[in-house]
Short mmCIF file of C-alpha atoms and ligand atoms in Angstrom, two decimals:
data_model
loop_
_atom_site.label_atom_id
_atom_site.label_comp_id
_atom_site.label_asym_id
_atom_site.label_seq_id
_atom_site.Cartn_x
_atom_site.Cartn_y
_atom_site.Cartn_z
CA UNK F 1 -33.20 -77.64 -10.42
CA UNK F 2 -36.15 -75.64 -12.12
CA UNK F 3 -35.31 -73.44 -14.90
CA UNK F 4 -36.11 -69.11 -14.47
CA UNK F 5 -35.06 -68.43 -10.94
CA UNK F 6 -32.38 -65.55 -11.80
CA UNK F 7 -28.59 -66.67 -11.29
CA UNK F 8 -29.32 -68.36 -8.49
CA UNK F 9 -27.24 -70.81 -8.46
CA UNK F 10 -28.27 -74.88 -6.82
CA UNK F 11 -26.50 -76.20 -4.26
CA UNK F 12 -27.33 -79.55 -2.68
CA UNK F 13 -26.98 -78.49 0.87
CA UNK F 14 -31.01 -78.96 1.43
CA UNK F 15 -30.26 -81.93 3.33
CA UNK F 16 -27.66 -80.74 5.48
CA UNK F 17 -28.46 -79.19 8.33
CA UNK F 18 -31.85 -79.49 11.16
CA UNK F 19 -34.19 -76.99 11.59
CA UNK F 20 -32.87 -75.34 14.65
CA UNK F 21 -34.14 -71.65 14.52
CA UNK F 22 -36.06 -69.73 12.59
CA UNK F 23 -32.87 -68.61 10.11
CA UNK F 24 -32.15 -72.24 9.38
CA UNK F 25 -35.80 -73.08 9.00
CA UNK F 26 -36.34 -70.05 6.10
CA UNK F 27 -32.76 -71.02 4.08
CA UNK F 28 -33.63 -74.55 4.33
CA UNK F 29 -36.86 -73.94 2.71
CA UNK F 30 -35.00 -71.85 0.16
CA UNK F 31 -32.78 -74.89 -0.31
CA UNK F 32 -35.69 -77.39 -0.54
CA UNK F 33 -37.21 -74.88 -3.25
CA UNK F 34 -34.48 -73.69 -5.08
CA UNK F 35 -33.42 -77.97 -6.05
CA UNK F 36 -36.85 -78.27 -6.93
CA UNK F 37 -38.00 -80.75 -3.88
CA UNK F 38 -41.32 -78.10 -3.44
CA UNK F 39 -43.22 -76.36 -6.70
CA UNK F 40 -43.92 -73.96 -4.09
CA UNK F 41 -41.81 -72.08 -1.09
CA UNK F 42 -45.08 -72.91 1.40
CA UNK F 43 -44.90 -76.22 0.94
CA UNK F 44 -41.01 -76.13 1.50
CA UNK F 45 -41.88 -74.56 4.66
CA UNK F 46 -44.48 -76.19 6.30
CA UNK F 47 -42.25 -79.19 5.57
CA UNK F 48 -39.56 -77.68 8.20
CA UNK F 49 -41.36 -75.42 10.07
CA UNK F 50 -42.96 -78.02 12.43
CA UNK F 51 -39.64 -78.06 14.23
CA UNK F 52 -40.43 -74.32 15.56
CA UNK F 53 -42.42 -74.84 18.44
CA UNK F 54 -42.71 -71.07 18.63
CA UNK F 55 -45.33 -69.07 16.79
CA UNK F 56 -42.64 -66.05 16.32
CA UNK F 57 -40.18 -68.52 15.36
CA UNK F 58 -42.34 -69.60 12.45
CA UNK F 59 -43.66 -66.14 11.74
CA UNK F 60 -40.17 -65.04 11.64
CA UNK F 61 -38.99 -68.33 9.52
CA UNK F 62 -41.98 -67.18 7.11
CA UNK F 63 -41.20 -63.83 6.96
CA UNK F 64 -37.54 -64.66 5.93
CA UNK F 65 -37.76 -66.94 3.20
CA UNK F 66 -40.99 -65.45 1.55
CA UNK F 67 -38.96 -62.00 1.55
CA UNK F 68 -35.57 -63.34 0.31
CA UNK F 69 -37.41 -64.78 -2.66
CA UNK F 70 -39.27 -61.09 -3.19
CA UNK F 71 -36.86 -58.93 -3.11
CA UNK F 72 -34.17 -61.76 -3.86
CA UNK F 73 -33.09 -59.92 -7.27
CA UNK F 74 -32.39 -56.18 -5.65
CA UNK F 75 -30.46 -57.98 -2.94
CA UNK F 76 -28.47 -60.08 -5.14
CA UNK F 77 -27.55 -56.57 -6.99
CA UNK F 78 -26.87 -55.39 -3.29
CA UNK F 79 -24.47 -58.34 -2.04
CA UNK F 80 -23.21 -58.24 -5.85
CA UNK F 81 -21.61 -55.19 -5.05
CA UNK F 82 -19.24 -56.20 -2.09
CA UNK F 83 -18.63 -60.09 -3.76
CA UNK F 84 -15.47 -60.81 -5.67
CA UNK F 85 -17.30 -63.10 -8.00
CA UNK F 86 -20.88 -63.31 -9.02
CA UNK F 87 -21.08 -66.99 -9.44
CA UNK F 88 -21.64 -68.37 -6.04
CA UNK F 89 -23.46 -70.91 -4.54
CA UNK F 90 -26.72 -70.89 -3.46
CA UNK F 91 -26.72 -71.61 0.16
CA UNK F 92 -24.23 -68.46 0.79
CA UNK F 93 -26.42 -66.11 -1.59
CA UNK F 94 -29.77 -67.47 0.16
CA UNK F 95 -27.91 -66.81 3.88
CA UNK F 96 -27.13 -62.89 2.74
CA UNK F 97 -30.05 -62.61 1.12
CA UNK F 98 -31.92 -63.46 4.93
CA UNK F 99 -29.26 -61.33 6.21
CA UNK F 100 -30.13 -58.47 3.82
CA UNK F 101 -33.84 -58.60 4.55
CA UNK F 102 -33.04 -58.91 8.41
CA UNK F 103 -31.23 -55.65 7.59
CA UNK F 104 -33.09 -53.57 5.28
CA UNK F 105 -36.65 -55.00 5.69
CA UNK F 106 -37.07 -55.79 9.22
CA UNK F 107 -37.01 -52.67 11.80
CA UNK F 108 -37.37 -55.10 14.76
CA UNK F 109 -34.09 -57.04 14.32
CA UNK F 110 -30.48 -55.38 15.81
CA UNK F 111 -27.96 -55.10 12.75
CA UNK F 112 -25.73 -57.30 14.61
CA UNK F 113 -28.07 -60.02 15.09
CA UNK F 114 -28.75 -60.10 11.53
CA UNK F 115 -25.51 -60.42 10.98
CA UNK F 116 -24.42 -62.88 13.01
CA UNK F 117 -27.72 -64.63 13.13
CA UNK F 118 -27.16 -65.14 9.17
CA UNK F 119 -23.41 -66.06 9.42
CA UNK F 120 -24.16 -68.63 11.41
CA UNK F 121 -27.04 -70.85 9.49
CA UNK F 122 -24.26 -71.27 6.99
CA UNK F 123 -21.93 -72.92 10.16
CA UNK F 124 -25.08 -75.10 10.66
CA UNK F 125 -25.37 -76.24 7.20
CA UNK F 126 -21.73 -77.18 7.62
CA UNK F 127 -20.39 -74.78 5.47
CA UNK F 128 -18.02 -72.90 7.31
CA UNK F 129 -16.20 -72.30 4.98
CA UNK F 130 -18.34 -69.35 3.47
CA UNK F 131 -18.59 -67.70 6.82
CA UNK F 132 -15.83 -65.67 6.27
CA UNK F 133 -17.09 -63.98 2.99
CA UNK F 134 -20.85 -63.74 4.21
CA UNK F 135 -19.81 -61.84 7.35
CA UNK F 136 -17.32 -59.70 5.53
CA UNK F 137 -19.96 -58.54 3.04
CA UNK F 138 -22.99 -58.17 5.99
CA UNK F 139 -20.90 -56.17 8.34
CA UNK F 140 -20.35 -53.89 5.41
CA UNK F 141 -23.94 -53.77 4.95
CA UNK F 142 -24.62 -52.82 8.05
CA UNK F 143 -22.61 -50.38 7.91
CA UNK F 144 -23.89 -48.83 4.62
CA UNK F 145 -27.70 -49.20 6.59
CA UNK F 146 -29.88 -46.25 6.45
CA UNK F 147 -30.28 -45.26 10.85
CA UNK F 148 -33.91 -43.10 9.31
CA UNK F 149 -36.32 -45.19 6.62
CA UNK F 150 -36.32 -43.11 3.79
CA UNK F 151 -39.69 -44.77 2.52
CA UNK F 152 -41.34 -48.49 2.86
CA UNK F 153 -39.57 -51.83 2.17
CA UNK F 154 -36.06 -52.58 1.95
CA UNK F 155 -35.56 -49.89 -0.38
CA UNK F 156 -36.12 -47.22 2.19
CA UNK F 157 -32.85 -48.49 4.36
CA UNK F 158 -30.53 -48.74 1.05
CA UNK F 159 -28.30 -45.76 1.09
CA UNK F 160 -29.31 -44.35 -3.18
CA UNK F 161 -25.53 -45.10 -4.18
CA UNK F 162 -26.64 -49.21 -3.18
CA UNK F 163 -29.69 -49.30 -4.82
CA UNK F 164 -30.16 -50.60 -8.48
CA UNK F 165 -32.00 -48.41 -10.94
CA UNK F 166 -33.34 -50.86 -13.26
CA UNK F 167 -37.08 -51.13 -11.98
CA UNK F 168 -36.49 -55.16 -12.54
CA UNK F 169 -33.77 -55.14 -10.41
CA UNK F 170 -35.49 -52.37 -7.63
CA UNK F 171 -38.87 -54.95 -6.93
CA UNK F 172 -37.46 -58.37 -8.25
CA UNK F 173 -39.86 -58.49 -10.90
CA UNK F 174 -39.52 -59.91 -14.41
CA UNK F 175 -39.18 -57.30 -17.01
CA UNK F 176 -41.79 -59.07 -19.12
CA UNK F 177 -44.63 -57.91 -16.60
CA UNK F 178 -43.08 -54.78 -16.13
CA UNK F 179 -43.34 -54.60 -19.89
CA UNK F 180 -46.97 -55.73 -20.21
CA UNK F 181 -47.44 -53.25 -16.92
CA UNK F 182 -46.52 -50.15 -18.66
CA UNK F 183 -49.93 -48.76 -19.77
CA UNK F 184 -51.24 -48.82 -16.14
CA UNK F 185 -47.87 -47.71 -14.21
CA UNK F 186 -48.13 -43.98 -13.39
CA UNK F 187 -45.97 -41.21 -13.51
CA UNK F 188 -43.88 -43.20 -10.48
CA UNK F 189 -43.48 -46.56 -11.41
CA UNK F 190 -41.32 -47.72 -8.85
CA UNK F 191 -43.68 -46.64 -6.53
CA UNK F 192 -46.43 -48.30 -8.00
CA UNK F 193 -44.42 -51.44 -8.52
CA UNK F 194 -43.65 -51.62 -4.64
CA UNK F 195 -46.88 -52.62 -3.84
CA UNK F 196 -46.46 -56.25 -5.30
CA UNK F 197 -44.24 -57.17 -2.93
CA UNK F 198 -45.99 -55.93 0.21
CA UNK F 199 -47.51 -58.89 2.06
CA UNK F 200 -50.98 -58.01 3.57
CA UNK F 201 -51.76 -58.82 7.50
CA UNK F 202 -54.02 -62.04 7.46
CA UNK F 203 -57.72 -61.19 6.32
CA UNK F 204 -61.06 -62.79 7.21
CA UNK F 205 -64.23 -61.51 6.28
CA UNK F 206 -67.36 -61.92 9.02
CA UNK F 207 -70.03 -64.54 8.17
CA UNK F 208 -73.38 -62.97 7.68
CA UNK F 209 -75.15 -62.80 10.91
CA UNK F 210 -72.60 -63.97 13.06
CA UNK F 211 -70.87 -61.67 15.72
CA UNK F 212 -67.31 -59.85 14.93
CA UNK F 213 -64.76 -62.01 15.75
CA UNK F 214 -62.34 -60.27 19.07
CA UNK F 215 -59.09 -60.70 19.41
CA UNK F 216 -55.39 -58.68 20.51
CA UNK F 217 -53.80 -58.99 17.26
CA UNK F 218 -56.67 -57.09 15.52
CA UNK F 219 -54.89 -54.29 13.60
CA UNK F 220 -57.89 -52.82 11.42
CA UNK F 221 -62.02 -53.55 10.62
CA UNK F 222 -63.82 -51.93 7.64
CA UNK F 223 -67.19 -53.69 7.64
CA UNK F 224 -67.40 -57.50 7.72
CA UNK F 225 -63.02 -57.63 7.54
CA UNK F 226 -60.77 -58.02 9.65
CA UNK F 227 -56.75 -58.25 9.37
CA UNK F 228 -55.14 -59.95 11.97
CA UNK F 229 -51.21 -59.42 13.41
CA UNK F 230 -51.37 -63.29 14.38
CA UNK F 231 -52.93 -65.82 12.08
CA UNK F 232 -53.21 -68.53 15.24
CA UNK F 233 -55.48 -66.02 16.60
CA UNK F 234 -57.52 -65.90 13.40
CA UNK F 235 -57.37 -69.11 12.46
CA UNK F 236 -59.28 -70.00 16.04
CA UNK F 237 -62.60 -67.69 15.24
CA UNK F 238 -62.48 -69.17 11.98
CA UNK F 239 -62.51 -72.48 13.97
CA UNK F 240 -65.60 -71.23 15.74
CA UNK F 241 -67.32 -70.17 12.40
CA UNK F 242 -67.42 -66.48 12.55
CA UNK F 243 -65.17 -65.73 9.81
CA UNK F 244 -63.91 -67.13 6.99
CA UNK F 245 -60.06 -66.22 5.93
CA UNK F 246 -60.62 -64.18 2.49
CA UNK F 247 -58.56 -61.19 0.95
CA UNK F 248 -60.63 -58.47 0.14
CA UNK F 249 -59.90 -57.74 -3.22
CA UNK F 250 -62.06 -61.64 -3.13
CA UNK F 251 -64.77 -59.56 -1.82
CA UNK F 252 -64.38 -56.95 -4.81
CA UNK F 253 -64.85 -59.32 -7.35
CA UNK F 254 -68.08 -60.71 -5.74
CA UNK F 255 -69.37 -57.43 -5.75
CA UNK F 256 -68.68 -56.45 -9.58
CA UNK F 257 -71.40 -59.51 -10.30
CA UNK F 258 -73.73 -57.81 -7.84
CA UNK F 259 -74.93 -61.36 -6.49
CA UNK F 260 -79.29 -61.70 -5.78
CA UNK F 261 -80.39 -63.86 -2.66
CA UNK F 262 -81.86 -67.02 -4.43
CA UNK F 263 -80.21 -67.23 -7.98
CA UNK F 264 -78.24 -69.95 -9.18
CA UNK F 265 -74.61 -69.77 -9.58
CA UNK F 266 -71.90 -71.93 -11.58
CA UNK F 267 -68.41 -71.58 -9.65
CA UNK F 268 -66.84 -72.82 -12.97
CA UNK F 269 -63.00 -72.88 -10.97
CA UNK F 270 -64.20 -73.14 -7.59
CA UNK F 271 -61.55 -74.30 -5.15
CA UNK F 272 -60.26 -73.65 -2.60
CA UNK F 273 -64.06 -72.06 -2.41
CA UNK F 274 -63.31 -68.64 -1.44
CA UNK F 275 -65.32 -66.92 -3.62
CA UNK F 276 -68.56 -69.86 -3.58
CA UNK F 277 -68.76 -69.20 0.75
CA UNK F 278 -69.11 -65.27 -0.36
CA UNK F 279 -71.97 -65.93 -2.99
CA UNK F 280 -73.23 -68.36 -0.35
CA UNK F 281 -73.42 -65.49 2.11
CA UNK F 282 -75.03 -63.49 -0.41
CA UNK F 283 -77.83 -65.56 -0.38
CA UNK F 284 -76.88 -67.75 -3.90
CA UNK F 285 -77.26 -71.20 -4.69
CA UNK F 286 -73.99 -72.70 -5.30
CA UNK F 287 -72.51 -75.16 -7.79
CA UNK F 288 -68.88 -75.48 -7.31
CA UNK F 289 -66.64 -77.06 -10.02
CA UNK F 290 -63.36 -77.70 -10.45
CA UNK F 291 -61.47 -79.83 -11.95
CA UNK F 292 -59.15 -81.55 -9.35
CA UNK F 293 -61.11 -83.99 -7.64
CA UNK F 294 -58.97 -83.61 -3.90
CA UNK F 295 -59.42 -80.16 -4.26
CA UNK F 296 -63.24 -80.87 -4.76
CA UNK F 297 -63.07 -82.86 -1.84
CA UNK F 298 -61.57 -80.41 0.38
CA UNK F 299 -64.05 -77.51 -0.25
CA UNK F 300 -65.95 -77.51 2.90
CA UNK F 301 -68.98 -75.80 0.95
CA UNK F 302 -71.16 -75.18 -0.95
CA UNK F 303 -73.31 -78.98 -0.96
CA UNK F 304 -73.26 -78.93 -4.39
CA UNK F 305 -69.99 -80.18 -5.90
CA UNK F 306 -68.68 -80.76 -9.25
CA UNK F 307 -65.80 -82.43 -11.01
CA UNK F 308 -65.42 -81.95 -14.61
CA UNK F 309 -63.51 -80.15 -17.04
CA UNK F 310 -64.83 -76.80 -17.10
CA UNK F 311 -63.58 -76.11 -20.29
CA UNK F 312 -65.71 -79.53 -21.29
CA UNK F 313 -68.55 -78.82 -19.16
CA UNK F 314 -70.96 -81.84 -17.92
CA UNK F 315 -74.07 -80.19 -18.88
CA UNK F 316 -74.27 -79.71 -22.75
CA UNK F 317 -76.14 -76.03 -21.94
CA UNK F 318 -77.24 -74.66 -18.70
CA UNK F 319 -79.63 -72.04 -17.55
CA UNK F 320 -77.67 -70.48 -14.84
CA UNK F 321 -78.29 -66.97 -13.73
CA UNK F 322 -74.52 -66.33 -13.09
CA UNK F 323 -71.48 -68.10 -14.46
CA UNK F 324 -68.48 -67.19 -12.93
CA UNK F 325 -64.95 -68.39 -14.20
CA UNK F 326 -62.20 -67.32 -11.47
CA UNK F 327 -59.91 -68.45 -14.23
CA UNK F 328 -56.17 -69.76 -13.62
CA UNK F 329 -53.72 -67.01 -14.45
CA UNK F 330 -49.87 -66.09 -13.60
CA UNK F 331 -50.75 -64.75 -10.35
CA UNK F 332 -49.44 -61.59 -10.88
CA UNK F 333 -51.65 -59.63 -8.35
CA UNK F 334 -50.39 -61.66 -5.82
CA UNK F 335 -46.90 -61.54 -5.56
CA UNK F 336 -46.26 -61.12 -2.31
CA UNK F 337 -48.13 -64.23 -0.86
CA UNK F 338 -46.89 -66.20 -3.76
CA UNK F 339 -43.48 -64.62 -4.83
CA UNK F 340 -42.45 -67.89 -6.60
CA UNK F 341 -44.93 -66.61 -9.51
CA UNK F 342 -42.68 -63.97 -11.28
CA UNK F 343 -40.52 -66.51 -12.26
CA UNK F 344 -43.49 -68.34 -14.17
CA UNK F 345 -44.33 -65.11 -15.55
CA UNK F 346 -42.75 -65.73 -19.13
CA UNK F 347 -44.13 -65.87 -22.74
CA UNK F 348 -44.69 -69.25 -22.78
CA UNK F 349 -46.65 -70.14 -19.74
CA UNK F 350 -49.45 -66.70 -20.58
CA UNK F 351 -49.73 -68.32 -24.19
CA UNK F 352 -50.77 -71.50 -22.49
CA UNK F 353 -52.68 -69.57 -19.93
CA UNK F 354 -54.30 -67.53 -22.41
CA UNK F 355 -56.02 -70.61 -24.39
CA UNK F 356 -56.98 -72.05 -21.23
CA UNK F 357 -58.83 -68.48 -19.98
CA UNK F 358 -60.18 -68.58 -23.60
CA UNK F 359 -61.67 -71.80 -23.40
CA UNK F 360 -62.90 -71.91 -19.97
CA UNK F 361 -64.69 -68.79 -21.60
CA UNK F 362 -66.20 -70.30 -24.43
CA UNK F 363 -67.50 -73.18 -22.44
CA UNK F 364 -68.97 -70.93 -19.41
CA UNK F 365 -70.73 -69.10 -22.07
CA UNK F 366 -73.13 -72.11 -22.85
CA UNK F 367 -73.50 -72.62 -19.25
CA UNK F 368 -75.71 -68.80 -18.67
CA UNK F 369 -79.46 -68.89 -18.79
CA UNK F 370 -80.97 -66.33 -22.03
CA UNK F 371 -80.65 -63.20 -19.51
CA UNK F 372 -77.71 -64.44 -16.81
CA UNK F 373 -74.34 -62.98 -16.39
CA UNK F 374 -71.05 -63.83 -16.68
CA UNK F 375 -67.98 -62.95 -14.17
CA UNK F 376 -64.57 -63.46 -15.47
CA UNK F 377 -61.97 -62.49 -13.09
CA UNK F 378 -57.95 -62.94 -12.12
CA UNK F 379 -55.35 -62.13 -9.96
CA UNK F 380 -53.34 -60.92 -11.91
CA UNK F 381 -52.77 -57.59 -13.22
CA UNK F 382 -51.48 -58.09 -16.68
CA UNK F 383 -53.85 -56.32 -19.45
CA UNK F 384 -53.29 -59.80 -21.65
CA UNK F 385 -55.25 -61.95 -19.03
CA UNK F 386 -57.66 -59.24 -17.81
CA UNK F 387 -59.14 -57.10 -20.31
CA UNK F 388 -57.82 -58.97 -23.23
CA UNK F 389 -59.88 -61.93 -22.58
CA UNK F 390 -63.68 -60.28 -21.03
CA UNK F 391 -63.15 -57.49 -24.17
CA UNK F 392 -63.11 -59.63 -26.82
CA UNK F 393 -66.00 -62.40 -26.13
CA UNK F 394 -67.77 -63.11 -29.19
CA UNK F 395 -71.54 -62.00 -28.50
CA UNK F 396 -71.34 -60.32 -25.26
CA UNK F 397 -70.36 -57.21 -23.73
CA UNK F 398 -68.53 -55.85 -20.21
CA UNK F 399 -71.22 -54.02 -18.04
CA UNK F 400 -68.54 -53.51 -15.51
CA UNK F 401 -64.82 -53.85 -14.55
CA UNK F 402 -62.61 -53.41 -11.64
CA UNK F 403 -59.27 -53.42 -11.54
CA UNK F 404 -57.62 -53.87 -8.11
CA UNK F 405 -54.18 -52.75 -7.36
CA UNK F 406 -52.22 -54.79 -4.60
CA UNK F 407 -51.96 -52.38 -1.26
CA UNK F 408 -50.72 -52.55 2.14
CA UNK F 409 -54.77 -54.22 2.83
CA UNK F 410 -55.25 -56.57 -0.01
CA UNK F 411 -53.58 -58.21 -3.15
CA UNK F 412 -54.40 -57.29 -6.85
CA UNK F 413 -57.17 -58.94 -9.15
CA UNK F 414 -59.51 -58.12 -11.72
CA UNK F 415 -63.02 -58.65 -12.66
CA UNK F 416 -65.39 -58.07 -15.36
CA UNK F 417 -69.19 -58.85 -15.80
CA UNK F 418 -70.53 -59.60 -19.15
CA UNK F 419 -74.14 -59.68 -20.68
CA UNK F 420 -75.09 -60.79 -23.91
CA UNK F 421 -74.75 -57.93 -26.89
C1 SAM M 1 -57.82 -69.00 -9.19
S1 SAM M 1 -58.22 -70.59 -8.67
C2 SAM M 1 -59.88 -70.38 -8.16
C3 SAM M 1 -60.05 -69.78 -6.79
C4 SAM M 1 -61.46 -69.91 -6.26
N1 SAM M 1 -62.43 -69.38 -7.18
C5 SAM M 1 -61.63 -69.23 -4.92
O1 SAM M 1 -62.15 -68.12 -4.86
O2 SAM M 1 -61.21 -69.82 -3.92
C6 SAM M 1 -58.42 -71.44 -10.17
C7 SAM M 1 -58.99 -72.82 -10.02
O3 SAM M 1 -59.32 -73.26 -11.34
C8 SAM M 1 -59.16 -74.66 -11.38
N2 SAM M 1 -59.09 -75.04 -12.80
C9 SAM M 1 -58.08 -74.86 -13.66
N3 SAM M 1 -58.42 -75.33 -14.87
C10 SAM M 1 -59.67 -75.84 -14.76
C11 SAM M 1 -60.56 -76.47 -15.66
N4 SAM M 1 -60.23 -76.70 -16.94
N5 SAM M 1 -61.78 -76.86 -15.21
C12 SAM M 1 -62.12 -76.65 -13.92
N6 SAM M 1 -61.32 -76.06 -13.02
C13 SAM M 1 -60.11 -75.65 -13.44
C14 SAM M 1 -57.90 -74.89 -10.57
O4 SAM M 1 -57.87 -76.23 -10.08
C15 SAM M 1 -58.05 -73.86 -9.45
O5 SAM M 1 -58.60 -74.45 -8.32
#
């Protein structure tokens, strides 16, 4: 069981059970992640979500388990309300916690489906015996449901005398980031902390020159993007090499180094390659590095690969015109796609972040040509990762930042380019 997930508490009913529907599917994922058989939920996921032929049925399965584990600490504080005892076990917390997002989350699902829907994974799992309690407390729940949203997320179906007012507890955030947050919340932080945990449609970004991709599920274009209601129907122009599936905020980092058709570019931390295919497009010659090798071999682009220790770099100095160091961080900016994160959010793990960001830094540095640039960039949000590393390079200044908040069209990053002083 891995340490920092709240008060969840394990239970070994992971292997219990088939993946019959999408309910099961999304709390046996939970299961799977929660005992520590996945690092992350996706891969928990795509390990039982093969046995939903439907694309709903996945969608749905997705939608479930990705949201119990974001908002998984305000509707623990929910459910903790109606429970006799705090300390129960996992499988009945992760079935109201489905349950609770069916209800509070979801417009499209009946109250009583949710309901019953959720009562009855924990029958398939075999353990009737908490059907009693998890109905009991649901059925309240429903009844407590807001008929009129109030605002976005679950929070806007919580009656106010249900909903927690510790901001940890409200967006199922660490209070460490919410901590190191504090000099960019505004006036209304728990409005401004709501948009971590709201999950962008699927975005791809046009390939230069090729035509805009078509499609039903299309719900918005600005310029080369696109988001996409069904991923099966993006995933099939990517097929046919129109697009490429990017977030946007990908495509504001790009822009802060203001990429020139023809220079040369070190990817420093290149895969998956998101960022290399958009200084491709731009007209760039591409080195990508990295140091796994299988992640090396999976980048479909640029031609020019590299595995090495970018920290360690293979060249002693190089003359590249850009240098760009998309650096590991907590992955705070992306919450939503990744809510596992937050609970790797703690002192320990940004330390050991930090003197990795540092010394990928220090190396990429040796790596510019006498007038090049240098593009350090995250997602995350935290000042510590962001500014506190590109403001305090020995020898070289920022020319330009941008700091991307998470919104209901991309996830949250940062980027700054530096020149020599
Ligand atoms: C944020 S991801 C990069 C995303 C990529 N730039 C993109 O746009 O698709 C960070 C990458 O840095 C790589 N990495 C971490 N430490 C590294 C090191 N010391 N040397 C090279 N690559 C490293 C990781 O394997 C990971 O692929």
């Amino acid at each position: 069981m891995k340490a920092g997930r709240g008060r969840l508490q394990p239970h070994t009913a992971a292997q219990r059970g088939q993946g019959r529907n999408a309910r099961l599917v999304a709390v046996r994922a939970l299961l799977a992640w929660q005992e520590g058989q996945a690092e992350f939920l996706d891969d928990a996921l795509a390990r039982s979500e093969a046995s939903l032929s439907d694309d709903r049925d996945q969608g749905l399965a997705r939608e479930l388990a990705l949201g119990a584990l974001r908002h998984g600490m305000l509707y623990d504080a929910v459910m903790d309300q109606f429970l006799k005892r705090s300390h129960q076990p996992f499988a009945l917390r992760a079935c109201l916690r489905i349950g609770c997002h069916q209800l509070f989350a979801l417009d499209r699902v009946p109250p009583h489906a949710a309901v019953a829907e959720s009562v009855g994974v924990l029958r398939e799992l075999g353990l009737s015996g908490l059907a009693g309690v998890a109905n009991a407390v649901l059925r309240r729940l429903a009844d407590a449901r807001l008929e009129e949203r109030s605002g976005p997320g679950p929070l806007g179906r919580l009656p106010p005398q249900l909903q927690p007012t510790d901001l940890a507890e409200r967006h199922g955030l660490p209070e460490l980031l919410i901590e190191h947050l504090r000099p960019v919340l505004d006036q209304d932080p728990s409005r401004t902390l709501e948009a971590l945990n709201v999950l962008p449609p699927l975005c791809t970004r046009t390939r230069p020159g090729k035509a805009q991709p078509q499609g039903h599920s299309i719900v918005q274009r600005e310029g080369p993007w696109t988001w996409w209601d069904e991923p099966h129907e993006a995933l099939a122009a990517v097929a046919d090499g129109l697009c490429v599936v990017q977030d946007r905020a990908q495509g504001e980092v790009v822009a802060v180094a203001r990429p020139r058709p023809g220079e040369w570019v070190l990817d420093a931390c290149a895969a998956p390659g998101g960022k290399a295919s958009a200084f491709i497009d731009a007209g760039c010659r591409v080195v990508a590095a990295d140091h796994e090798l299988a992640k090396v071999a999976q980048m479909a682009e640029p031609p020019a690969r590299l595995v090495q220790d970018s920290a360690r770099p293979a060249l002693a100095r190089g003359a590249f015109d850009l240098v760009v160091v998309d650096a590991p961080c907590s992955n705070s900016g992306v919450l939503a796609r990744r809510p596992e994160a937050r609970w790797r959010y703690q002192a320990e793990a940004l330390r050991r972040l930090g003197a990795i960001q540092r010394a990928l830094v220090k190396a990429a540095v040796t790596q510019v040509a006498p007038d090049g640039r240098l593009l350090y960039a995250t997602c995350s949000l935290a000042p510590q990762e962001n500014q506190g590393i590109a403001h305090t390079v020995p020898g070289w200044k920022v020319m330009g930042e941008r700091l991307s908040w998470p919104t209901a069209w991309q996830s949250g990053g940062y980027a700054a380019l530096l020149v020599r002083c």
